[in-house]
Short mmCIF file of C-alpha atoms in Angstrom, two decimals:
data_model
loop_
_atom_site.label_atom_id
_atom_site.label_comp_id
_atom_site.label_asym_id
_atom_site.label_seq_id
_atom_site.Cartn_x
_atom_site.Cartn_y
_atom_site.Cartn_z
CA MET A 23 -6.01 -13.39 -23.30
CA ASP A 24 -4.06 -16.58 -23.99
CA VAL A 25 -5.76 -19.78 -22.87
CA VAL A 26 -3.44 -21.97 -20.81
CA GLN A 27 -3.74 -25.71 -21.39
CA LEU A 28 -2.65 -27.53 -18.22
CA LYS A 29 -2.42 -31.28 -17.83
CA SER A 30 -4.47 -31.22 -14.64
CA GLY A 31 -6.97 -28.70 -15.96
CA ARG A 32 -6.31 -26.60 -12.84
CA ILE A 33 -3.75 -23.91 -12.11
CA LYS A 34 -1.43 -24.91 -9.27
CA VAL A 35 -0.84 -21.66 -7.38
CA ALA A 36 1.91 -21.32 -4.77
CA VAL A 37 1.32 -18.50 -2.27
CA ASP A 38 3.77 -16.83 0.10
CA ALA A 39 1.55 -17.16 3.18
CA ARG A 40 4.00 -15.98 5.84
CA LEU A 41 1.70 -13.27 7.16
CA LEU A 42 -0.98 -15.83 8.00
CA SER A 43 1.19 -17.01 10.89
CA LEU A 44 0.75 -13.64 12.62
CA SER A 45 -2.03 -12.13 14.73
CA PRO A 46 -3.60 -9.66 14.49
CA LEU A 47 -3.61 -9.33 10.72
CA THR A 48 -2.51 -6.00 9.29
CA GLY A 49 -3.66 -4.72 5.90
CA ILE A 50 -1.47 -6.95 3.69
CA GLY A 51 -2.18 -9.97 5.86
CA ARG A 52 -5.92 -9.40 5.52
CA TYR A 53 -5.48 -8.95 1.76
CA THR A 54 -3.67 -12.30 1.56
CA LEU A 55 -6.34 -14.07 3.61
CA GLU A 56 -9.28 -12.60 1.70
CA MET A 57 -7.77 -13.41 -1.70
CA CYS A 58 -6.87 -16.96 -0.64
CA ASN A 59 -10.35 -17.50 0.77
CA VAL A 60 -11.80 -16.86 -2.69
CA LEU A 61 -9.04 -18.62 -4.67
CA ARG A 62 -9.37 -21.87 -2.72
CA LYS A 63 -13.05 -22.14 -3.75
CA MET A 64 -12.40 -21.67 -7.48
CA ASP A 65 -12.67 -24.77 -9.69
CA ARG A 66 -9.77 -23.55 -11.83
CA VAL A 67 -7.31 -23.28 -8.93
CA SER A 68 -5.36 -25.66 -6.71
CA LEU A 69 -4.05 -23.50 -3.87
CA PHE A 70 -0.84 -24.26 -1.99
CA LEU A 71 0.12 -22.07 1.00
CA TYR A 72 3.79 -21.91 2.07
CA SER A 73 4.99 -20.57 5.41
CA PRO A 74 8.04 -21.09 7.65
CA SER A 75 5.74 -20.90 10.68
CA PRO A 76 2.38 -22.60 11.33
CA ILE A 77 -0.62 -20.81 9.86
CA LEU A 78 -2.89 -19.87 12.73
CA SER A 79 -6.02 -21.99 13.14
CA LEU A 80 -7.98 -18.72 13.21
CA TYR A 81 -7.20 -18.42 9.48
CA SER A 82 -6.64 -22.02 8.37
CA SER A 83 -10.18 -22.92 9.44
CA SER A 84 -11.50 -20.63 6.69
CA LEU A 85 -9.12 -22.02 4.05
CA GLU A 86 -10.50 -25.51 3.67
CA GLY A 87 -9.36 -27.11 0.41
CA ALA A 88 -5.97 -25.41 0.32
CA VAL A 89 -2.78 -27.44 0.75
CA PHE A 90 -0.54 -26.26 3.59
CA ARG A 91 3.26 -26.48 3.33
CA VAL A 92 4.44 -25.13 6.68
CA LYS A 93 7.42 -25.50 9.00
CA ASN A 94 7.93 -24.44 12.60
CA LEU A 95 10.98 -22.19 12.45
CA ASN A 96 11.51 -19.76 15.31
CA SER A 97 14.48 -17.59 14.36
CA MET A 98 14.43 -14.79 11.80
CA LEU A 99 17.59 -16.19 10.16
CA LEU A 100 16.07 -19.64 9.69
CA ARG A 101 12.88 -18.17 8.29
CA ARG A 102 14.95 -16.10 5.83
CA LEU A 103 16.92 -19.16 4.75
CA TRP A 104 13.66 -21.07 4.35
CA TYR A 105 12.34 -18.34 2.03
CA GLU A 106 15.38 -18.21 -0.24
CA THR A 107 16.32 -21.92 -0.33
CA TYR A 108 13.72 -24.42 0.88
CA LEU A 109 10.70 -22.58 -0.53
CA PRO A 110 11.92 -22.53 -4.18
CA TRP A 111 12.94 -26.20 -3.89
CA ARG A 112 9.54 -27.15 -2.48
CA VAL A 113 7.70 -25.14 -5.14
CA LYS A 114 9.63 -27.02 -7.83
CA ARG A 115 8.99 -30.38 -6.18
CA ASP A 116 5.26 -29.61 -5.96
CA ASN A 117 5.29 -28.82 -9.69
CA MET A 118 3.64 -25.43 -9.29
CA ASP A 119 2.46 -23.44 -12.30
CA VAL A 120 2.75 -19.98 -10.73
CA PHE A 121 4.17 -18.42 -7.59
CA TRP A 122 2.33 -15.43 -6.12
CA GLY A 123 4.09 -13.05 -3.74
CA PRO A 124 1.40 -10.88 -2.07
CA ILE A 125 3.97 -9.12 0.17
CA HIS A 126 6.08 -7.10 -2.33
CA HIS A 127 8.79 -9.79 -2.55
CA LEU A 128 9.82 -12.87 -4.53
CA PRO A 129 12.57 -15.37 -3.71
CA VAL A 130 15.79 -14.53 -5.54
CA TRP A 131 15.66 -17.92 -7.24
CA LEU A 132 12.53 -19.62 -8.52
CA PRO A 133 12.34 -22.63 -10.86
CA GLN A 134 12.43 -21.59 -14.52
CA GLN A 135 9.22 -23.42 -15.32
CA VAL A 136 7.26 -21.55 -12.62
CA ALA A 137 5.69 -18.22 -13.56
CA SER A 138 5.81 -15.47 -10.94
CA VAL A 139 3.44 -12.67 -9.95
CA VAL A 140 4.11 -10.05 -7.27
CA THR A 141 1.65 -7.63 -5.68
CA ILE A 142 2.91 -4.15 -4.80
CA HIS A 143 0.68 -2.40 -2.28
CA ASP A 144 2.67 0.79 -1.76
CA LEU A 145 6.09 2.41 -2.02
CA VAL A 146 6.36 3.67 1.54
CA TRP A 147 10.12 2.97 1.59
CA LYS A 148 10.52 5.46 -1.28
CA PHE A 149 8.14 8.24 -0.32
CA PHE A 150 8.08 8.03 3.49
CA PRO A 151 11.14 6.04 4.60
CA GLU A 152 11.17 7.78 7.97
CA THR A 153 7.85 6.13 8.83
CA MET A 154 9.27 2.59 8.56
CA ARG A 155 11.36 0.40 10.83
CA PRO A 156 14.99 0.61 9.61
CA LEU A 157 15.28 -3.11 8.80
CA SER A 158 11.97 -3.16 6.91
CA ARG A 159 13.04 -0.09 4.96
CA VAL A 160 16.34 -1.71 3.90
CA LEU A 161 14.66 -4.97 2.87
CA GLU A 162 12.02 -3.16 0.83
CA ARG A 163 14.64 -1.00 -0.87
CA ILE A 164 16.57 -4.10 -1.93
CA GLN A 165 13.86 -6.68 -2.54
CA MET A 166 11.07 -4.72 -4.21
CA PRO A 167 13.12 -3.66 -7.26
CA LEU A 168 14.33 -7.26 -7.68
CA ALA A 169 10.79 -8.62 -7.47
CA VAL A 170 9.39 -6.09 -9.96
CA SER A 171 12.20 -6.73 -12.44
CA ARG A 172 11.97 -10.55 -12.21
CA ALA A 173 8.21 -11.06 -12.03
CA ASP A 174 6.29 -12.16 -15.11
CA HIS A 175 3.57 -9.77 -13.99
CA VAL A 176 3.12 -7.07 -11.35
CA VAL A 177 -0.18 -6.32 -9.61
CA ALA A 178 -0.89 -2.95 -7.94
CA ASP A 179 -3.78 -2.11 -5.61
CA SER A 180 -4.54 1.26 -7.18
CA GLN A 181 -3.82 3.45 -10.19
CA ALA A 182 -1.71 5.68 -7.96
CA THR A 183 0.49 2.76 -6.91
CA ALA A 184 0.69 1.45 -10.48
CA GLN A 185 1.90 4.84 -11.72
CA ALA A 186 4.49 4.97 -8.94
CA VAL A 187 5.76 1.50 -9.91
CA ILE A 188 6.07 2.54 -13.56
CA GLU A 189 7.94 5.73 -12.68
CA GLU A 190 10.22 4.26 -10.01
CA PHE A 191 11.15 0.98 -11.70
CA LYS A 192 10.58 1.87 -15.37
CA ALA A 193 8.19 -1.07 -15.45
CA SER A 194 6.27 -1.79 -18.63
CA ALA A 195 2.58 -0.94 -18.43
CA GLU A 196 1.85 -4.15 -20.38
CA ARG A 197 3.35 -6.16 -17.53
CA LEU A 198 1.31 -4.42 -14.83
CA SER A 199 -2.33 -4.71 -13.78
CA VAL A 200 -4.42 -2.79 -11.26
CA ILE A 201 -6.53 -5.09 -9.09
CA THR A 202 -8.21 -3.35 -6.19
CA LEU A 203 -8.98 -4.80 -2.79
CA GLY A 204 -12.47 -5.83 -1.78
CA VAL A 205 -14.82 -5.31 1.14
CA SER A 206 -14.32 -7.73 4.01
CA LYS A 207 -17.46 -9.54 5.16
CA PHE A 208 -17.44 -8.79 8.87
CA LYS A 209 -19.68 -10.51 11.35
CA PRO A 210 -22.95 -8.61 11.90
CA PRO A 211 -22.46 -5.61 14.17
CA GLN A 212 -23.50 -5.93 17.77
CA ASN A 213 -26.11 -3.76 19.43
CA ILE A 214 -24.89 -0.21 20.03
CA GLY A 215 -24.88 -1.04 23.74
CA ALA A 216 -21.79 -3.20 23.12
CA LEU A 217 -19.81 0.01 22.70
CA SER A 218 -20.14 0.63 26.44
CA LYS A 219 -17.41 -2.01 26.85
CA LEU A 220 -15.09 0.55 25.26
CA ASN A 221 -16.52 3.38 27.36
CA ILE A 222 -18.19 4.92 24.29
CA HIS A 223 -21.40 6.66 25.30
CA SER A 224 -21.55 9.64 22.91
CA PRO A 225 -21.67 10.23 19.15
CA TYR A 226 -18.21 9.68 17.68
CA PHE A 227 -16.16 9.63 14.53
CA LEU A 228 -13.70 6.85 13.93
CA PHE A 229 -10.09 6.23 12.98
CA VAL A 230 -9.09 2.64 12.09
CA GLY A 231 -5.53 1.48 11.49
CA THR A 232 -2.20 0.54 13.00
CA LEU A 233 -0.87 3.34 15.18
CA GLU A 234 2.21 4.35 13.23
CA PRO A 235 3.64 7.65 11.94
CA ARG A 236 2.32 7.33 8.37
CA LYS A 237 -1.25 7.36 9.67
CA ASN A 238 -0.81 11.01 10.71
CA LEU A 239 -2.50 10.70 14.09
CA VAL A 240 -0.49 13.59 15.52
CA ASN A 241 -1.96 16.04 13.00
CA LEU A 242 -5.42 14.52 13.44
CA LEU A 243 -5.27 15.08 17.19
CA LEU A 244 -3.81 18.58 16.83
CA SER A 245 -6.57 19.46 14.37
CA TYR A 246 -9.30 18.01 16.54
CA SER A 247 -8.01 19.96 19.54
CA GLN A 248 -8.61 23.21 17.62
CA LEU A 249 -12.34 22.60 17.24
CA PRO A 250 -14.71 24.70 19.34
CA PRO A 251 -15.70 22.93 22.59
CA ALA A 252 -19.30 22.58 21.37
CA LEU A 253 -18.20 20.59 18.30
CA LYS A 254 -15.96 18.31 20.34
CA LYS A 255 -18.97 17.54 22.51
CA ARG A 256 -20.98 16.68 19.42
CA ALA A 257 -18.42 14.14 18.17
CA MET A 258 -15.73 12.41 20.20
CA LEU A 259 -12.85 10.66 18.44
CA VAL A 260 -12.43 6.88 18.72
CA ILE A 261 -9.04 5.51 17.62
CA ALA A 262 -9.20 1.77 16.92
CA GLY A 263 -5.98 -0.09 16.19
CA GLY A 264 -2.98 -1.85 17.66
CA ARG A 265 0.29 -0.13 18.35
CA GLY A 266 2.74 -0.02 15.49
CA TRP A 267 6.20 1.39 15.95
CA GLY A 268 7.86 4.78 16.25
CA ASN A 269 4.62 6.41 17.34
CA VAL A 270 4.55 9.29 19.75
CA ARG A 271 3.02 8.54 23.12
CA LEU A 272 -0.55 9.20 22.14
CA LYS A 273 -1.92 9.17 25.67
CA GLU A 274 0.53 11.89 26.68
CA LEU A 275 -0.31 13.94 23.59
CA ILE A 276 -4.04 13.55 24.23
CA SER A 277 -3.53 14.71 27.80
CA SER A 278 -1.36 17.69 26.82
CA LEU A 279 -4.00 18.78 24.30
CA GLN A 280 -6.69 18.48 27.00
CA LEU A 281 -8.57 15.89 24.95
CA ALA A 282 -8.86 13.14 27.56
CA GLU A 283 -12.64 13.58 27.75
CA HIS A 284 -13.01 13.49 23.98
CA VAL A 285 -10.68 10.74 22.69
CA ILE A 286 -10.79 6.98 23.28
CA LEU A 287 -7.97 4.60 22.38
CA THR A 288 -9.52 1.15 22.02
CA GLY A 289 -6.39 -0.79 21.12
CA TYR A 290 -6.81 -3.75 18.79
CA VAL A 291 -10.45 -4.84 18.36
CA ASP A 292 -11.77 -8.05 16.81
CA ASP A 293 -13.85 -8.04 13.63
CA LYS A 294 -17.18 -8.15 15.46
CA MET A 295 -16.38 -5.07 17.51
CA LEU A 296 -14.87 -3.36 14.46
CA ALA A 297 -18.13 -3.91 12.59
CA THR A 298 -20.00 -2.36 15.51
CA LEU A 299 -17.68 0.65 15.52
CA TYR A 300 -18.14 1.21 11.78
CA ALA A 301 -21.91 0.77 11.92
CA ASN A 302 -22.41 3.38 14.63
CA ALA A 303 -19.80 6.00 13.69
CA LEU A 304 -20.73 9.41 12.32
CA PHE A 305 -17.92 9.12 9.74
CA LEU A 306 -14.40 7.78 9.27
CA ALA A 307 -11.36 10.06 9.55
CA MET A 308 -8.25 8.82 7.73
CA PRO A 309 -5.94 11.73 6.87
CA SER A 310 -2.91 9.49 6.20
CA LEU A 311 0.27 10.91 4.76
CA TYR A 312 0.34 8.03 2.29
CA GLU A 313 -1.64 4.89 1.47
CA GLY A 314 -1.22 2.41 -1.36
CA PHE A 315 -4.96 1.73 -1.13
CA GLY A 316 -6.61 2.45 2.23
CA LEU A 317 -8.77 -0.55 3.15
CA PRO A 318 -10.59 1.15 6.08
CA LEU A 319 -12.03 3.66 3.59
CA VAL A 320 -13.81 0.87 1.72
CA GLU A 321 -14.86 -0.85 4.93
CA ALA A 322 -16.43 2.35 6.29
CA MET A 323 -18.16 3.11 3.00
CA SER A 324 -19.65 -0.41 2.96
CA TYR A 325 -21.50 0.62 6.14
CA GLY A 326 -22.78 3.74 4.40
CA LYS A 327 -20.38 6.11 6.15
CA ALA A 328 -18.86 9.32 4.84
CA VAL A 329 -15.07 9.53 4.96
CA LEU A 330 -12.74 12.42 5.65
CA THR A 331 -9.41 11.56 4.07
CA SER A 332 -6.28 12.89 2.39
CA ASN A 333 -6.09 14.46 -1.03
CA LYS A 334 -2.88 12.49 -1.68
CA ALA A 335 -1.83 9.17 -3.28
CA SER A 336 -4.62 6.58 -3.69
CA MET A 337 -7.13 8.03 -1.26
CA PRO A 338 -9.14 10.27 -3.66
CA GLU A 339 -9.26 7.34 -6.09
CA VAL A 340 -10.68 5.00 -3.45
CA ALA A 341 -12.98 7.37 -1.55
CA GLY A 342 -14.48 8.89 -4.69
CA ASP A 343 -17.67 10.90 -4.17
CA ALA A 344 -18.06 9.62 -0.60
CA GLY A 345 -15.02 11.58 0.56
CA LEU A 346 -14.25 15.02 1.96
CA PHE A 347 -10.60 15.67 1.17
CA VAL A 348 -8.03 17.55 3.24
CA ASP A 349 -4.32 18.30 3.08
CA PRO A 350 -2.72 15.86 5.55
CA TYR A 351 0.29 18.13 6.06
CA ASP A 352 -1.82 21.09 7.09
CA PRO A 353 -3.54 20.80 10.50
CA GLU A 354 -5.69 23.83 9.65
CA SER A 355 -7.03 22.05 6.56
CA ILE A 356 -7.90 19.01 8.67
CA THR A 357 -9.54 21.22 11.31
CA GLN A 358 -11.68 22.90 8.66
CA GLY A 359 -12.66 19.51 7.25
CA LEU A 360 -13.61 18.19 10.68
CA GLN A 361 -15.61 21.32 11.47
CA GLN A 362 -17.47 21.04 8.18
CA ILE A 363 -18.33 17.35 8.35
CA ILE A 364 -19.32 17.41 12.05
CA SER A 365 -21.48 20.52 11.86
CA ASP A 366 -23.08 19.96 8.44
CA GLN A 367 -25.51 17.04 8.66
CA GLY A 368 -26.58 17.63 5.07
CA LEU A 369 -23.02 17.23 3.80
CA ARG A 370 -22.54 14.08 5.86
CA ASP A 371 -25.78 12.62 4.54
CA LYS A 372 -24.83 13.45 0.93
CA LEU A 373 -21.45 11.75 1.24
CA ALA A 374 -22.97 8.79 3.09
CA ALA A 375 -25.58 8.37 0.33
CA ASN A 376 -22.73 7.85 -2.14
CA ALA A 377 -20.76 5.55 0.14
CA LYS A 378 -22.40 2.15 -0.42
CA THR A 379 -22.55 2.65 -4.19
CA ASN A 380 -18.89 3.58 -4.20
CA ALA A 381 -17.95 0.64 -1.97
CA ALA A 382 -19.71 -1.76 -4.36
CA ARG A 383 -16.85 -1.15 -6.82
CA PHE A 384 -14.61 -3.21 -4.54
CA ASP A 385 -15.32 -6.94 -4.44
CA TRP A 386 -12.98 -9.75 -3.36
CA ASP A 387 -14.60 -12.29 -5.72
CA GLU A 388 -14.06 -10.03 -8.71
CA SER A 389 -10.51 -9.18 -7.59
CA ALA A 390 -9.64 -12.88 -7.25
CA ARG A 391 -11.04 -13.60 -10.73
CA LYS A 392 -8.85 -10.86 -12.17
CA LEU A 393 -5.85 -12.24 -10.28
CA VAL A 394 -6.42 -15.70 -11.79
CA GLY A 395 -6.51 -14.01 -15.20
CA VAL A 396 -3.09 -12.55 -14.42
CA PHE A 397 -1.86 -16.00 -13.37
CA GLU A 398 -3.03 -17.48 -16.68
CA LYS A 399 -1.44 -14.69 -18.68
CA SER A 400 1.85 -15.09 -16.80
CA ILE A 401 1.90 -18.87 -17.25
CA ALA A 402 1.22 -18.49 -20.97
CA ALA A 403 4.03 -15.94 -21.30
CA ARG A 404 6.43 -18.23 -19.42
CA ILE A 405 5.51 -21.25 -21.59
CA SER A 406 5.93 -19.14 -24.74
CA ARG A 407 9.39 -17.93 -23.69
CA GLN A 408 10.51 -21.45 -22.85
CA GLY A 409 9.29 -22.61 -26.25
CA ASP A 410 11.27 -19.84 -27.95
CA VAL A 411 14.41 -20.86 -26.04
CA ALA A 412 13.93 -24.53 -26.88
CA ALA A 413 13.62 -23.65 -30.57
CA LEU A 414 17.02 -21.95 -30.65
#
């Protein structure tokens, strides 16, 4: 890899930190926070966070050492104008070496001397457009191809996503790197008695994620409803996550399937309660239609839990030998998987034994180091191109 000689001896990294102004954090927001938390502690990096809205103190308190460039813009139009006009100007004024877009996008214009890196987490807009808000779908369809074509380097969360980027955008494999997510360091789980606050008093398996169509909760509930009554008594289903959009009325579906005694909707839970849920679950169920990575899989495995998940996209790659795989489109396949993993303690123990070893593959420190390597490579390529142009 090319060694970049910088006057300051440190890489000045500009980060699109818009998601850190929101609460609760979704998957990409957590990814941004976790990466920045490691980057800001690295001797080689000077971290600058840019946002049109104030970064919440909940997150900024863990980002000591970073430089914050934030505004207080309320309207969507003003925030959009900030992104495409003020942000590039400010990045140039701050004399940044590289701009990192962790949210699929880059500003249309960036200073020529600033290298650019974009992270692509998934291609939901391409494969499952019906599971997205219309405006988000349109923006992704327009902005992602522009970002991939203009970036000095593209980062993907998984081999599955990297392959999709290559096929969809004809991107060069030399300009693309796979850098996986890591395992979040949650606060220690509470005593199992804390679960009584959520009315959980029986053994349970767990779903974690935003309640949105792509998560396939309808098929999970339909499949669970087909289990024999004795198995439902052995393992209730706990669904932990905030409401997304376009979701069916889950409470009504649960009632119509006569599952009210067996399913608990917790809503959004904080990290301490989430750790408690993971630590005490029988296993995680995540039969998503599509995931670019699937962070809850790694989180569950870090607690030594087996996972039941889809045989599609990135999920087999992430779950590895800790996973029992089902067809997310086939409720009968999910039912069979649930029946097998609930009734067969030996199978559950075998998968759980592999879980922590598998989860150890995913480390935020290592991922951040690889990302800095990509920054250095991108800066070197940008400097080389500028030198070639100057020589003409």
